[in-house]
Coordinates of C-alpha atoms and ligand atoms in Angstrom, one line a residue:
M1351 CA -17.5 -14.8 5.6
G1352 CA -16.9 -14.2 1.7
F1353 CA -14.5 -11.7 1.2
D1354 CA -16.8 -9.8 -0.6
T1355 CA -19.6 -9.5 2.9
K1356 CA -16.7 -9.6 5.2
L1357 CA -15.6 -6.2 3.3
I1358 CA -19.2 -4.7 4.5
H1359 CA -19.3 -7.0 7.5
A1360 CA -16.3 -7.5 9.4
G1361 CA -15.2 -5.2 12.8
A1362 CA -19.0 -5.3 12.6
Y1363 CA -19.7 -2.3 15.9
A1364 CA -23.6 -2.8 17.5
D1365 CA -24.9 0.3 19.3
E1366 CA -27.3 0.6 22.1
F1367 CA -29.9 3.4 19.0
G1368 CA -29.1 -0.7 16.0
S1369 CA -26.7 2.1 14.0
A1370 CA -26.5 0.7 11.0
T1371 CA -22.5 1.9 10.6
V1372 CA -19.9 2.4 12.9
P1373 CA -21.2 6.3 14.8
I1374 CA -17.6 8.7 14.5
Y1375 CA -16.0 8.9 17.9
Q1376 CA -14.7 13.0 18.0
T1377 CA -13.7 12.7 21.6
S1378 CA -10.4 12.9 23.2
T1379 CA -10.5 10.8 25.9
F1380 CA -12.7 8.6 28.0
A1381 CA -14.2 8.5 31.5
F1382 CA -12.8 6.6 34.2
K1383 CA -16.2 5.0 36.2
N1384 CA -14.5 5.5 39.3
A1385 CA -10.8 4.4 40.5
Q1386 CA -10.9 0.9 39.9
H1387 CA -12.3 1.0 36.8
G1388 CA -9.5 3.4 35.2
A1389 CA -6.5 1.2 37.7
D1390 CA -7.6 -2.3 36.1
L1391 CA -7.8 -0.5 32.2
F1392 CA -4.3 0.5 32.6
A1393 CA -3.4 -2.7 34.9
G1394 CA -4.7 -4.1 31.4
R1395 CA -7.3 -6.7 33.3
E1396 CA -10.2 -5.1 31.6
N1397 CA -11.0 -4.2 28.1
G1398 CA -12.1 -0.3 26.8
Y1399 CA -10.3 2.8 26.1
I1400 CA -8.4 5.1 27.7
Y1401 CA -7.1 7.5 25.7
T1402 CA -7.8 8.4 22.1
R1403 CA -3.7 8.0 20.5
I1404 CA -3.8 4.2 22.8
G1405 CA -7.8 3.5 21.2
N1406 CA -10.7 4.6 20.3
P1407 CA -14.3 2.5 19.4
T1408 CA -14.3 4.2 15.8
I1409 CA -10.9 3.6 14.9
D1410 CA -10.7 -0.3 16.7
A1411 CA -13.9 -1.6 13.9
L1412 CA -11.8 0.1 11.6
E1413 CA -8.9 -2.4 12.9
K1414 CA -10.5 -5.1 13.5
N1415 CA -12.3 -5.3 9.2
I1416 CA -8.7 -4.8 7.6
A1417 CA -7.4 -7.9 9.8
E1418 CA -10.0 -10.1 8.5
L1419 CA -9.1 -8.8 5.3
E1420 CA -6.5 -9.6 5.8
N1421 CA -6.5 -13.2 7.6
G1422 CA -4.0 -11.6 10.0
F1423 CA -4.1 -11.1 14.2
R1424 CA -4.5 -8.1 14.6
A1425 CA -4.2 -4.6 13.4
V1426 CA -3.3 -1.2 13.8
A1427 CA -4.6 2.3 12.1
T1428 CA -2.2 4.5 11.8
S1429 CA -2.2 8.7 10.4
S1430 CA -0.5 8.0 7.1
G1431 CA 1.0 5.6 5.3
M1432 CA 4.4 7.3 6.8
G1433 CA 3.3 6.5 9.3
A1434 CA 2.7 2.7 9.5
V1435 CA 5.6 2.8 7.6
N1436 CA 7.6 3.6 10.8
A1437 CA 5.8 2.2 13.5
V1438 CA 7.0 -1.4 11.9
Y1439 CA 10.5 0.7 11.4
F1440 CA 10.7 1.7 14.9
G1441 CA 9.0 -1.5 16.9
L1442 CA 10.6 -4.2 14.9
L1443 CA 14.7 -2.6 14.2
K1444 CA 17.5 -1.8 16.9
S1445 CA 20.8 0.3 16.4
G1446 CA 22.9 -3.0 14.9
D1447 CA 19.9 -4.5 13.0
H1448 CA 20.5 -5.6 9.0
I1449 CA 16.7 -4.7 7.2
I1450 CA 17.3 -5.3 3.2
S1451 CA 14.7 -4.1 0.9
T1452 CA 13.2 -3.7 -2.0
N1453 CA 15.5 -1.5 -4.3
S1454 CA 12.5 0.6 -5.7
V1455 CA 10.8 0.3 -2.4
Y1456 CA 8.0 3.3 -2.5
G1457 CA 10.7 7.1 -2.0
P1458 CA 9.9 7.4 0.9
S1459 CA 10.2 3.9 2.6
R1460 CA 13.8 4.0 1.8
A1461 CA 14.6 7.4 2.2
V1462 CA 13.8 8.1 6.0
M1463 CA 15.4 4.6 6.2
E1464 CA 19.0 5.8 4.6
S1465 CA 19.0 9.4 5.9
Y1466 CA 17.5 9.0 9.7
Y1467 CA 17.4 4.7 10.9
A1468 CA 20.8 4.9 10.3
N1469 CA 22.1 7.8 12.2
F1470 CA 20.5 4.9 14.9
G1471 CA 22.9 2.5 13.6
V1472 CA 20.4 -0.2 10.9
E1473 CA 22.0 -0.8 8.4
S1474 CA 20.1 -1.2 5.2
T1475 CA 20.5 -2.6 1.7
Y1476 CA 17.9 -2.2 -1.0
I1477 CA 18.1 -5.4 -3.6
D1478 CA 16.2 -6.2 -6.5
T1479 CA 13.8 -8.8 -4.2
S1480 CA 11.9 -10.0 -7.7
D1481 CA 15.5 -11.6 -7.9
I1482 CA 15.6 -14.3 -5.0
E1483 CA 18.9 -15.6 -5.9
K1484 CA 20.3 -11.5 -5.2
V1485 CA 18.0 -12.8 -1.6
K1486 CA 19.9 -14.9 -0.6
A1487 CA 22.8 -12.8 -1.2
A1488 CA 22.3 -9.9 1.0
L1489 CA 21.3 -11.7 3.8
K1490 CA 23.7 -11.7 7.1
P1491 CA 24.1 -12.4 10.3
N1492 CA 22.6 -9.7 11.5
T1493 CA 19.7 -10.0 8.8
K1494 CA 16.1 -8.1 11.0
V1495 CA 13.9 -7.8 8.3
L1496 CA 12.8 -8.8 4.7
Y1497 CA 11.1 -5.7 3.7
L1498 CA 9.1 -6.3 0.8
E1499 CA 6.9 -4.1 -2.0
T1500 CA 5.5 -5.7 -5.0
P1501 CA 4.5 -4.6 -6.7
S1502 CA 6.8 -1.7 -6.5
N1503 CA 6.6 1.2 -7.9
P1504 CA 6.8 2.2 -10.7
T1505 CA 9.3 -0.5 -12.5
M1506 CA 5.9 -2.9 -11.4
L1507 CA 9.1 -5.8 -10.6
L1508 CA 7.2 -8.5 -8.8
T1509 CA 8.9 -10.3 -5.4
D1510 CA 8.6 -13.4 -4.6
I1511 CA 6.6 -13.9 -1.8
A1512 CA 6.4 -17.0 0.2
A1513 CA 10.2 -18.0 -2.2
C1514 CA 11.1 -15.1 0.1
A1515 CA 9.5 -16.7 2.8
E1516 CA 11.2 -20.2 2.6
I1517 CA 14.4 -18.7 2.4
I1518 CA 14.1 -17.5 5.9
K1519 CA 12.6 -19.9 6.9
D1520 CA 13.6 -21.1 11.3
K1521 CA 16.2 -17.5 11.0
G1522 CA 13.9 -15.7 13.0
I1523 CA 13.9 -12.6 10.4
I1524 CA 10.9 -10.7 9.9
M1525 CA 8.7 -10.6 6.6
V1526 CA 6.9 -6.5 5.8
V1527 CA 5.1 -6.6 3.3
D1528 CA 4.1 -3.3 1.4
N1529 CA 0.5 -3.9 0.2
T1530 CA -0.5 -0.5 -1.1
F1531 CA -0.6 -1.5 -5.0
S1532 CA -2.5 -4.8 -4.2
S1533 CA -4.9 -3.9 -1.9
P1534 CA -6.2 -7.5 -0.1
F1535 CA -8.4 -7.9 -2.5
L1536 CA -6.1 -8.9 -5.2
Q1537 CA -2.9 -10.2 -2.7
K1538 CA -2.6 -11.9 1.2
P1539 CA 0.5 -11.6 1.9
L1540 CA -0.1 -13.3 5.4
D1541 CA -1.0 -16.4 3.6
L1542 CA 2.2 -16.9 1.5
G1543 CA 4.4 -16.3 4.0
A1544 CA 4.9 -12.9 5.7
D1545 CA 4.1 -11.7 8.8
V1546 CA 3.3 -8.4 8.7
V1547 CA 1.3 -6.2 5.9
L1548 CA 0.8 -2.8 5.9
H1549 CA -1.3 0.0 3.7
S1550 CA -1.5 3.2 2.2
V1551 CA -4.9 3.3 3.3
T1552 CA -4.9 6.3 1.4
K1553 CA -5.1 4.1 -1.4
F1554 CA -7.3 1.7 -2.6
I1555 CA -8.9 0.4 0.2
N1556 CA -10.2 3.6 0.8
G1557 CA -10.3 4.6 -3.2
H1558 CA -12.3 7.7 -2.7
A1559 CA -9.1 10.6 -2.8
D1560 CA -10.2 11.9 0.0
I1561 CA -8.0 11.1 3.0
V1562 CA -4.2 10.2 4.1
G1563 CA -4.3 6.8 5.8
G1564 CA -1.6 3.8 7.0
I1565 CA -2.8 0.4 8.4
V1566 CA 0.2 -2.9 9.4
V1567 CA -1.6 -6.5 10.1
S1568 CA 0.9 -8.2 12.0
K1569 CA -0.1 -12.1 11.8
T1570 CA 0.6 -12.3 15.6
P1571 CA 0.0 -11.0 18.9
E1572 CA 3.5 -10.8 20.2
L1573 CA 4.0 -8.1 16.8
D1574 CA 1.3 -6.8 17.1
A1575 CA 1.9 -5.7 20.9
K1576 CA 5.3 -4.5 19.3
I1577 CA 3.4 -2.3 16.8
R1578 CA 1.2 -0.8 19.1
K1579 CA 3.4 0.2 20.9
S1580 CA 5.6 2.3 18.9
M1581 CA 2.6 3.9 16.6
I1582 CA 1.9 5.2 20.7
M1583 CA 4.8 6.0 21.5
L1584 CA 4.8 7.4 17.8
G1585 CA 2.1 10.0 17.9
T1586 CA 1.4 8.3 14.7
N1587 CA -2.4 7.4 15.2
M1588 CA -5.0 7.3 12.8
D1589 CA -8.0 9.6 13.5
P1590 CA -11.4 8.9 14.5
H1591 CA -12.5 10.9 11.3
Q1592 CA -10.3 9.3 9.1
A1593 CA -11.3 6.3 10.3
F1594 CA -15.0 6.7 9.6
M1595 CA -14.1 7.3 6.3
V1596 CA -11.8 5.2 5.5
L1597 CA -14.9 2.0 7.1
R1598 CA -17.0 4.0 4.3
G1599 CA -14.8 3.2 1.3
V1600 CA -14.1 0.3 2.1
K1601 CA -17.3 -1.3 1.3
T1602 CA -17.1 -1.4 -1.8
L1603 CA -13.4 -2.3 -2.6
S1604 CA -14.3 -5.9 -4.2
I1605 CA -16.5 -3.4 -6.2
R1606 CA -14.0 -1.1 -8.1
Q1607 CA -10.9 -3.1 -7.7
E1608 CA -13.6 -5.3 -10.3
R1609 CA -14.6 -2.6 -12.7
A1610 CA -10.8 -1.0 -12.4
E1611 CA -9.2 -4.2 -13.6
E1612 CA -12.0 -3.8 -16.6
N1613 CA -10.2 -1.0 -17.5
A1614 CA -7.0 -1.5 -16.6
R1615 CA -7.5 -5.0 -19.2
K1616 CA -8.7 -2.4 -22.1
V1617 CA -6.1 0.4 -21.7
A1618 CA -3.3 -1.7 -21.6
E1619 CA -4.0 -3.5 -24.7
Y1620 CA -4.9 -0.7 -26.3
L1621 CA -1.4 1.0 -25.1
E1622 CA 1.1 -1.9 -26.5
N1623 CA -0.5 -1.6 -29.5
H1624 CA -0.5 2.5 -30.5
P1625 CA 3.0 3.4 -32.7
K1626 CA 4.4 5.7 -29.8
I1627 CA 4.6 3.4 -26.7
E1628 CA 8.0 2.4 -26.8
W1629 CA 6.6 -0.7 -24.0
I1630 CA 4.8 -0.9 -21.1
K1631 CA 4.3 -3.1 -17.6
Y1632 CA 1.3 -4.5 -16.8
P1633 CA 0.9 -7.5 -14.8
G1634 CA -2.0 -8.7 -17.0
L1635 CA -0.2 -9.2 -20.3
I1636 CA 2.0 -12.1 -21.2
S1637 CA 4.8 -9.6 -21.9
H1638 CA 4.9 -9.2 -18.8
P1639 CA 7.6 -10.7 -17.0
Q1640 CA 6.5 -11.8 -14.6
Y1641 CA 2.5 -13.1 -16.1
E1642 CA 3.7 -16.5 -14.5
L1643 CA 4.0 -15.0 -10.7
A1644 CA 1.6 -12.4 -11.1
K1645 CA -0.5 -15.7 -11.9
K1646 CA 0.1 -17.3 -8.6
Q1647 CA 0.9 -15.0 -6.5
M1648 CA -2.7 -12.6 -7.2
S1649 CA -5.5 -12.9 -7.8
G1650 CA -6.2 -10.5 -10.2
F1651 CA -3.5 -8.4 -12.1
G1652 CA -5.1 -4.7 -10.2
S1653 CA -5.3 -1.5 -12.4
M1654 CA -1.5 -0.1 -12.3
I1655 CA 0.2 1.1 -15.5
S1656 CA 3.2 2.1 -16.5
F1657 CA 4.5 2.7 -20.4
G1658 CA 7.4 4.6 -21.7
L1659 CA 6.9 7.2 -24.3
K1660 CA 9.2 6.7 -28.1
G1661 CA 10.0 10.0 -27.3
G1662 CA 11.0 10.5 -24.0
F1663 CA 11.0 13.6 -21.2
D1664 CA 9.4 16.5 -23.5
A1665 CA 6.2 13.6 -25.4
G1666 CA 6.0 12.7 -21.4
K1667 CA 5.0 16.9 -20.6
A1668 CA 3.1 16.8 -23.0
L1669 CA 1.0 13.9 -22.4
M1670 CA 0.7 15.1 -19.5
D1671 CA -0.4 18.4 -20.9
N1672 CA -2.6 17.1 -23.4
V1673 CA -5.4 14.9 -21.1
H1674 CA -8.4 16.7 -19.7
L1675 CA -10.6 13.1 -17.6
A1676 CA -7.5 12.3 -15.7
I1677 CA -6.4 13.7 -12.5
L1678 CA -2.7 14.9 -13.2
A1679 CA -1.4 13.8 -10.3
V1680 CA 0.4 11.7 -7.3
S1681 CA -1.8 9.2 -6.1
L1682 CA -3.4 5.9 -6.4
G1683 CA -5.8 3.5 -6.8
G1684 CA -8.5 5.7 -6.7
V1685 CA -12.3 6.2 -8.1
E1686 CA -11.2 9.0 -10.5
T1687 CA -7.3 8.6 -13.0
L1688 CA -4.3 9.9 -12.2
I1689 CA -1.2 9.9 -14.4
Q1690 CA 2.2 11.0 -13.7
H1691 CA 5.7 11.4 -15.1
P1692 CA 7.7 10.5 -12.6
A1693 CA 11.2 12.2 -14.8
S1694 CA 9.4 15.6 -14.5
M1695 CA 7.8 15.1 -11.3
T1696 CA 8.2 12.6 -8.2
H1697 CA 11.2 11.7 -9.0
A1698 CA 13.0 15.4 -10.7
G1699 CA 14.7 15.7 -7.4
L1700 CA 17.0 12.3 -8.5
S1701 CA 20.0 13.4 -11.3
K1702 CA 19.1 11.0 -15.0
E1703 CA 21.7 9.2 -13.7
A1704 CA 20.7 7.5 -10.3
R1705 CA 17.3 7.5 -12.1
L1706 CA 18.0 4.9 -15.1
A1707 CA 20.4 3.0 -12.7
A1708 CA 16.3 2.6 -11.2
E1709 CA 14.7 1.8 -14.2
I1710 CA 12.7 5.8 -13.8
T1711 CA 13.3 6.2 -18.2
D1712 CA 12.8 10.1 -18.9
G1713 CA 9.4 8.7 -21.3
L1714 CA 8.2 6.5 -17.5
V1715 CA 4.5 7.6 -17.1
R1716 CA 2.5 6.0 -14.8
F1717 CA -1.4 5.5 -15.2
S1718 CA -3.9 4.3 -12.3
V1719 CA -6.8 3.5 -13.9
G1720 CA -10.6 4.9 -11.7
I1721 CA -13.4 3.3 -12.9
E1722 CA -15.1 5.9 -15.1
N1723 CA -16.6 4.6 -18.5
V1724 CA -13.4 2.8 -20.2
K1725 CA -14.6 4.9 -23.6
D1726 CA -14.3 8.1 -22.3
I1727 CA -10.7 7.0 -20.4
I1728 CA -9.1 5.5 -23.9
D1729 CA -10.4 8.5 -25.9
D1730 CA -8.9 10.9 -23.4
L1731 CA -5.9 8.8 -24.4
E1732 CA -5.9 9.0 -27.9
Q1733 CA -6.5 12.7 -28.3
A1734 CA -3.5 14.0 -25.9
L1735 CA -1.4 11.3 -27.6
N1736 CA -1.8 13.1 -31.1
K1737 CA -0.7 16.1 -29.2
V1738 CA 2.8 13.8 -28.6
Ligands
PLP2172 C1 2.2 6.0 -0.8 C2 2.6 4.7 -0.4 C3 3.3 4.6 1.1 C4 2.6 6.1 2.6 O1 1.4 6.2 1.9 P1 0.6 7.7 2.7 O2 0.0 7.6 2.9 O3 1.6 8.7 1.8 O4 2.2 8.3 3.9 C5 3.4 4.2 1.1 N1 3.9 3.5 0.4 C6 2.8 3.0 -1.5 C7 3.9 2.1 -2.0 C8 3.1 4.1 -1.5 O5 2.0 4.3 -2.9

């Protein structure tokens, strides 16, 4: 099946009524036919459902769908993207292990490692993984996981997944990629040598800003079993209603992302030539330092843009207060255009030094381009920039 067909039909579920969509099995538990049936299910001698934290037909359908999109063996759906991140950390790491990770990963993915897993003896190193030499230099005998996020947020830096896979080959290191920013529509890390892919499905995969959720796709049955067990023990399972919503959202992933990228290219070109803009990072612009890697590793450039305003912090706040169409909100990857100013919002808790070390300058604006009429998006930016 082609990717667009998989979006709609992968993980197909058939019920006795011929329902065209997957029904919501809004139940916490499932009756056993008899004592032997219950015993067989628990022993794994028979396939079936026991309890929704462990598995549920609606959630199952979503897991099969996303596993096929990522060319993985199987997937484990979770309550949120952070539920997925924790299921991976908890399932793959133990005391004495070392993890190497992209320094500009999603904030809580780093914070939970440094402030909680560290308490249980997990060692971590955060580096600029877009520099392959730094990845080589960070390897230790106890390195167990290489955790990448590409493109990373909000700096829009890319990490070469295939080159990283080459470095860790035969070292027993598990490569995990947070693929939230691209979705399988643009990038398939398992095909490039990763072992595990995770998503906040809250973003592109669901795409409608109406639920929070996560998913982890593994390449092998062994990794899938470890992560499923970890999810079950942590209790970060998805809910059947959430799974239904994501199954509905994912069907239009291709057409949403195609339109969003078409819009993003025009917005990026507009911003690149605007006198109040100091710099812009969009992988689809030839000016992006990793334009060639983006072309090689991704099948498109996405719809996330970061740009810097010459006027700094005050200009950033002024832009936020003057946009009308773009919604002033965190999150990304939805049908609606979202705008955010990290220095006064998501990263306001950091000192200015820490922010600058992470390349989050005062004038940095993050823009998630939606699928509205692109002229309206640009007109909105134009009138707001005029007031900055
Ligand atoms: C949003 C996000 C997460 C966390 O997902 P939630 O669904 O908010 O828990 C993890 N990684 C990335 C890259 C994200 O953008």
